[in-house]
Short mmCIF file of C-alpha atoms in Angstrom, two decimals:
data_model
loop_
_atom_site.label_atom_id
_atom_site.label_comp_id
_atom_site.label_asym_id
_atom_site.label_seq_id
_atom_site.Cartn_x
_atom_site.Cartn_y
_atom_site.Cartn_z
CA SER Q 1 -19.63 -94.31 60.64
CA ALA Q 2 -18.88 -90.95 60.69
CA ARG Q 3 -20.62 -88.87 58.12
CA VAL Q 4 -18.19 -86.35 56.16
CA ARG Q 5 -19.89 -83.19 55.16
CA PRO Q 6 -19.06 -82.03 51.61
CA ALA Q 7 -16.86 -79.04 51.41
CA ALA Q 8 -18.64 -75.82 50.55
CA ALA Q 9 -18.11 -74.89 47.09
CA GLN Q 10 -15.75 -72.27 46.81
CA VAL Q 11 -17.17 -69.26 44.75
CA PRO Q 12 -14.48 -67.14 43.24
CA ALA Q 13 -14.25 -63.73 44.42
CA PRO Q 14 -15.37 -61.36 41.83
CA ALA Q 15 -12.38 -60.11 39.79
CA ALA Q 16 -11.15 -56.60 40.69
CA GLN Q 17 -12.21 -54.14 38.26
CA VAL Q 18 -9.18 -52.82 36.27
CA PRO Q 19 -9.97 -49.33 35.08
CA ALA Q 20 -9.71 -49.03 31.52
CA PRO Q 21 -6.98 -47.02 30.32
CA ALA Q 22 -7.64 -43.13 29.64
CA ALA Q 23 -8.21 -42.52 26.40
CA GLN Q 24 -5.32 -40.74 24.94
CA VAL Q 25 -6.19 -37.03 23.72
CA ARG Q 26 -3.94 -35.84 21.20
CA LEU Q 27 -3.76 -32.15 21.23
CA PRO Q 28 -3.43 -30.06 17.96
CA THR Q 29 0.12 -28.70 17.70
CA PRO Q 30 -0.16 -25.14 18.19
CA THR Q 31 0.41 -23.15 14.94
CA PRO Q 32 0.78 -19.31 14.62
CA ALA Q 33 -2.34 -17.53 13.67
CA GLU Q 34 -2.59 -16.90 9.74
CA ALA Q 35 -2.87 -13.42 8.44
CA PRO Q 36 -6.41 -12.41 8.62
CA ALA Q 37 -7.85 -11.85 4.98
CA LEU Q 38 -7.76 -8.63 3.76
CA ASP Q 39 -9.83 -6.52 1.11
CA ALA Q 40 -8.37 -4.11 -1.32
CA SER Q 41 -8.65 -0.94 0.98
CA ALA Q 42 -6.14 -2.60 3.32
CA PHE Q 43 -3.56 -1.79 0.53
CA PRO Q 44 -3.20 1.97 -0.25
CA ALA Q 45 -1.10 1.57 -3.36
CA SER Q 46 -1.95 -1.70 -4.78
CA GLY Q 47 -5.62 -2.05 -4.00
CA ALA Q 48 -7.11 -4.98 -5.71
CA GLY Q 49 -4.22 -5.47 -7.92
CA ARG Q 50 -2.25 -8.58 -7.95
CA SER Q 51 1.14 -6.94 -6.98
CA LEU Q 52 2.06 -6.09 -3.36
CA ILE Q 53 3.88 -2.53 -4.17
CA VAL Q 54 7.05 -2.38 -1.80
CA ALA Q 55 9.04 0.63 -1.19
CA THR Q 56 12.64 -0.21 -0.63
CA GLY Q 57 16.12 1.68 -1.24
CA ASN Q 58 18.36 1.19 -4.13
CA ASP Q 59 21.43 -0.93 -3.06
CA PHE Q 60 22.50 -2.14 0.58
CA VAL Q 61 23.82 -5.38 0.41
CA PRO Q 62 23.09 -7.82 1.84
CA PHE Q 63 19.42 -6.67 2.33
CA TYR Q 64 18.64 -5.36 -1.10
CA SER Q 65 20.10 -4.84 -4.62
CA PHE Q 66 18.78 -3.85 -7.77
CA SER Q 67 22.34 -3.74 -9.79
CA GLY Q 68 21.72 -7.33 -11.19
CA SER Q 69 19.38 -8.77 -13.73
CA GLU Q 70 16.74 -9.52 -10.75
CA PRO Q 71 16.30 -7.88 -7.41
CA ALA Q 72 18.21 -9.72 -4.89
CA GLY Q 73 18.83 -9.43 -0.79
CA PHE Q 74 17.26 -10.67 2.50
CA ASP Q 75 14.66 -7.88 2.58
CA VAL Q 76 13.78 -8.79 -1.09
CA ASP Q 77 13.06 -12.47 -0.03
CA VAL Q 78 11.20 -11.10 3.10
CA ALA Q 79 8.97 -8.93 1.07
CA ARG Q 80 8.18 -11.89 -1.74
CA GLU Q 81 7.20 -14.29 1.36
CA LEU Q 82 4.84 -11.16 3.12
CA ALA Q 83 3.28 -10.97 -0.49
CA SER Q 84 2.56 -14.55 -0.83
CA ARG Q 85 1.09 -14.70 2.73
CA LEU Q 86 -0.95 -11.47 2.17
CA GLY Q 87 -2.75 -13.16 -0.87
CA LYS Q 88 -0.70 -11.19 -3.49
CA ALA Q 89 0.67 -13.31 -6.65
CA ASP Q 90 3.97 -11.13 -6.72
CA VAL Q 91 5.96 -7.99 -5.65
CA GLU Q 92 6.44 -4.61 -7.37
CA PHE Q 93 9.79 -3.13 -6.00
CA ARG Q 94 9.78 0.59 -6.01
CA PRO Q 95 13.49 1.39 -5.13
CA GLY Q 96 14.58 5.02 -4.38
CA LYS Q 97 15.19 7.21 -1.59
CA GLY Q 98 12.64 8.29 1.10
CA VAL Q 99 11.04 4.78 1.81
CA ARG Q 100 9.09 5.85 4.78
CA ALA Q 101 7.99 9.30 3.09
CA ARG Q 102 6.63 7.25 -0.13
CA VAL Q 103 4.72 4.85 2.14
CA SER Q 104 3.01 7.66 4.22
CA ALA Q 105 2.21 9.14 0.98
CA GLY Q 106 0.28 5.98 -0.07
CA GLY Q 107 2.87 5.21 -2.86
CA ALA Q 108 3.73 1.79 -1.46
CA ASP Q 109 1.72 -0.52 0.49
CA LEU Q 110 4.97 -1.37 2.45
CA GLY Q 111 8.44 -0.24 2.98
CA VAL Q 112 11.05 -3.16 3.45
CA ALA Q 113 14.35 -1.68 3.37
CA ALA Q 114 16.49 -2.58 6.57
CA ILE Q 115 14.30 0.26 8.54
CA SER Q 116 15.27 0.53 12.17
CA ILE Q 117 12.51 1.18 14.44
CA THR Q 118 12.89 4.00 16.76
CA ALA Q 119 10.70 6.09 19.08
CA ALA Q 120 11.04 9.30 16.76
CA ARG Q 121 9.94 7.29 13.62
CA LYS Q 122 7.03 5.64 15.49
CA ARG Q 123 5.53 9.22 15.41
CA GLU Q 124 5.53 9.20 11.74
CA THR Q 125 5.28 5.39 10.57
CA LEU Q 126 3.35 2.39 11.37
CA PHE Q 127 5.79 -0.52 12.06
CA SER Q 128 5.18 -4.10 12.12
CA THR Q 129 6.81 -6.69 14.94
CA PRO Q 130 10.45 -6.48 14.62
CA TYR Q 131 11.84 -9.10 11.97
CA GLN Q 132 15.57 -8.90 12.41
CA ASP Q 133 18.15 -7.56 14.55
CA SER Q 134 20.75 -5.01 13.52
CA ARG Q 135 24.04 -3.55 15.07
CA PHE Q 136 25.55 -0.43 13.92
CA VAL Q 137 29.40 -0.54 14.02
CA VAL Q 138 32.08 1.82 13.39
CA VAL Q 139 33.69 1.39 9.75
CA ALA Q 140 37.45 2.38 9.43
CA ALA Q 141 40.55 1.73 7.14
CA SER Q 142 42.72 0.94 10.06
CA PRO Q 143 41.86 -0.81 13.38
CA LEU Q 144 40.17 1.63 16.11
CA SER Q 145 38.86 1.59 19.55
CA ARG Q 146 36.26 3.25 21.11
CA GLY Q 147 38.74 5.54 22.87
CA ASP Q 148 40.02 7.01 19.50
CA LEU Q 149 36.70 8.17 18.20
CA ALA Q 150 36.11 11.36 20.24
CA GLY Q 151 38.07 14.35 18.38
CA ALA Q 152 38.65 12.52 15.27
CA THR Q 153 36.78 13.05 12.09
CA CYS Q 154 33.83 10.91 11.26
CA SER Q 155 32.05 11.30 7.81
CA VAL Q 156 28.26 10.32 7.71
CA TRP Q 157 25.43 10.74 5.04
CA ALA Q 158 24.00 13.91 6.01
CA ALA Q 159 20.14 12.89 5.28
CA HIS Q 160 20.56 9.81 7.49
CA ALA Q 161 19.32 11.09 10.91
CA LEU Q 162 20.09 7.78 12.59
CA TYR Q 163 23.54 7.56 11.49
CA ARG Q 164 24.10 11.22 12.21
CA GLY Q 165 22.81 10.83 15.91
CA LEU Q 166 24.99 7.87 16.48
CA LEU Q 167 28.03 9.48 15.56
CA GLY Q 168 27.41 12.67 17.14
CA LYS Q 169 27.51 10.51 20.53
CA THR Q 170 30.98 9.54 19.76
CA GLY Q 171 32.26 13.28 20.02
CA CYS Q 172 33.81 13.08 16.62
CA ALA Q 173 33.92 16.22 14.07
CA VAL Q 174 31.19 15.19 11.71
CA ASP Q 175 32.05 15.54 7.97
CA LEU Q 176 28.58 15.76 6.31
CA ARG Q 177 28.38 13.98 2.78
CA ALA Q 178 25.71 13.65 0.18
CA SER Q 179 25.47 9.95 0.32
CA HIS Q 180 26.41 6.84 2.33
CA ASP Q 181 29.00 5.89 -0.56
CA GLU Q 182 30.38 9.61 -0.43
CA ALA Q 183 31.11 8.72 3.22
CA LEU Q 184 32.63 5.45 2.90
CA ALA Q 185 34.95 7.33 0.03
CA ALA Q 186 35.95 9.85 2.45
CA VAL Q 187 37.16 7.40 4.97
CA ARG Q 188 38.64 5.12 2.00
CA GLY Q 189 40.40 8.48 0.75
CA GLY Q 190 41.88 9.64 4.38
CA GLN Q 191 39.46 12.60 4.56
CA ALA Q 192 37.58 11.06 7.39
CA SER Q 193 38.81 8.52 9.81
CA PHE Q 194 35.88 6.39 10.28
CA THR Q 195 32.03 6.30 9.47
CA VAL Q 196 29.11 3.92 10.60
CA ALA Q 197 27.35 1.23 8.79
CA ASP Q 198 25.08 -1.79 9.64
CA GLU Q 199 27.27 -4.89 10.64
CA ALA Q 200 25.96 -6.97 7.75
CA PHE Q 201 26.66 -4.36 5.14
CA ALA Q 202 30.07 -3.83 6.68
CA ARG Q 203 31.07 -7.35 6.09
CA THR Q 204 30.65 -6.96 2.47
CA LEU Q 205 33.26 -4.04 2.26
CA SER Q 206 36.16 -4.53 0.36
CA GLY Q 207 39.87 -3.13 -0.05
CA PRO Q 208 41.01 -1.29 3.26
CA LEU Q 209 37.51 -0.50 4.73
CA ARG Q 210 36.31 -2.78 7.30
CA GLY Q 211 34.05 -2.99 10.35
CA THR Q 212 35.37 -2.75 13.64
CA ASP Q 213 34.64 -4.53 16.95
CA VAL Q 214 33.06 -1.10 18.12
CA VAL Q 215 29.20 -1.15 18.37
CA LEU Q 216 27.72 2.02 18.41
CA SER Q 217 24.07 0.76 18.60
CA THR Q 218 21.86 -2.43 18.56
CA ASP Q 219 18.48 -2.03 16.91
CA THR Q 220 15.62 -3.80 15.47
CA LEU Q 221 14.28 -3.73 12.03
CA GLY Q 222 10.54 -3.34 10.95
CA VAL Q 223 8.12 -3.23 7.93
CA ALA Q 224 6.98 0.37 7.39
CA MET Q 225 3.26 1.02 6.91
CA GLN Q 226 1.12 4.11 6.89
CA LEU Q 227 -0.08 5.38 10.16
CA GLY Q 228 -3.33 3.95 11.17
CA ASN Q 229 -3.67 1.10 8.76
CA THR Q 230 -4.19 -1.27 11.74
CA ARG Q 231 -5.64 -3.97 9.65
CA LEU Q 232 -2.73 -4.22 7.47
CA LYS Q 233 -0.29 -4.24 10.40
CA ARG Q 234 -1.92 -7.06 12.03
CA SER Q 235 -1.74 -9.23 8.84
CA VAL Q 236 1.54 -8.27 8.50
CA ASP Q 237 2.53 -9.17 12.09
CA ALA Q 238 0.85 -12.51 11.84
CA ALA Q 239 2.72 -13.10 8.61
CA LEU Q 240 5.99 -12.56 10.31
CA ARG Q 241 5.23 -14.46 13.32
CA ALA Q 242 4.46 -17.50 11.22
CA MET Q 243 7.63 -17.04 9.28
CA GLU Q 244 9.74 -17.03 12.45
CA ALA Q 245 7.74 -20.23 13.81
CA ASP Q 246 8.21 -22.24 10.45
CA GLY Q 247 11.83 -21.57 10.04
CA THR Q 248 11.44 -19.27 7.10
CA LEU Q 249 13.20 -16.33 8.49
CA SER Q 250 16.22 -18.55 9.76
CA ARG Q 251 16.40 -20.08 6.35
CA LEU Q 252 16.68 -16.67 4.62
CA ARG Q 253 19.12 -15.35 7.21
CA ARG Q 254 21.48 -18.07 6.46
CA ARG Q 255 20.95 -17.77 2.67
CA HIS Q 256 22.04 -14.04 3.16
CA SER Q 257 24.81 -14.62 5.97
CA LEU Q 258 22.87 -12.61 8.66
#
């Protein structure tokens, strides 16, 4: 009879090599650089002291006010946050006039007082990276348009070069006053048609005075330091960038309606 050859054993083909899934590499979430550690020599006024010494103005709501039991305002909160991030325990505020001059003379470590950064001021003052925008608007007791400004009487604080410059460009007849309050009083009393103020401040005015839709300038605000103090500037800049990135500045702006 015919012989039947047994079927050849079926050898299974080698299993396809399935590459192992690539390891998941979790990259660290980038975070802003912390302010570099500073020694006492970086602080011209406070040195090794526990309190950061900050020059500021007297009262300029919503940025700073010293008329209550405690200092208050956006810049007050910014200064306190900077102190913490620069390794200081608290802040000694020194309100008054001539903030930048006092900082330049070493009477304060920082000037935090809604200070606009301008090319002229940069020749005398070292500024931080900007931490807030600021718009300057016409303030009047009745509605005004830009076409109403030329030839009208405008009142301005004589010592405020920025305000004088802004109003001078409008073609108004400039009435110089001894303070910003006096300039506002002149408009309120009818001796002048308008003046200029920061938009955030203008929103706090009561009575007939109000900010108009006429914007004279948009500037940025910076922290003032002594010329040449680049170590302190690097640390302040790093702290401000971190405050922007982690939402601190946004929270403070909401608190003070900026």
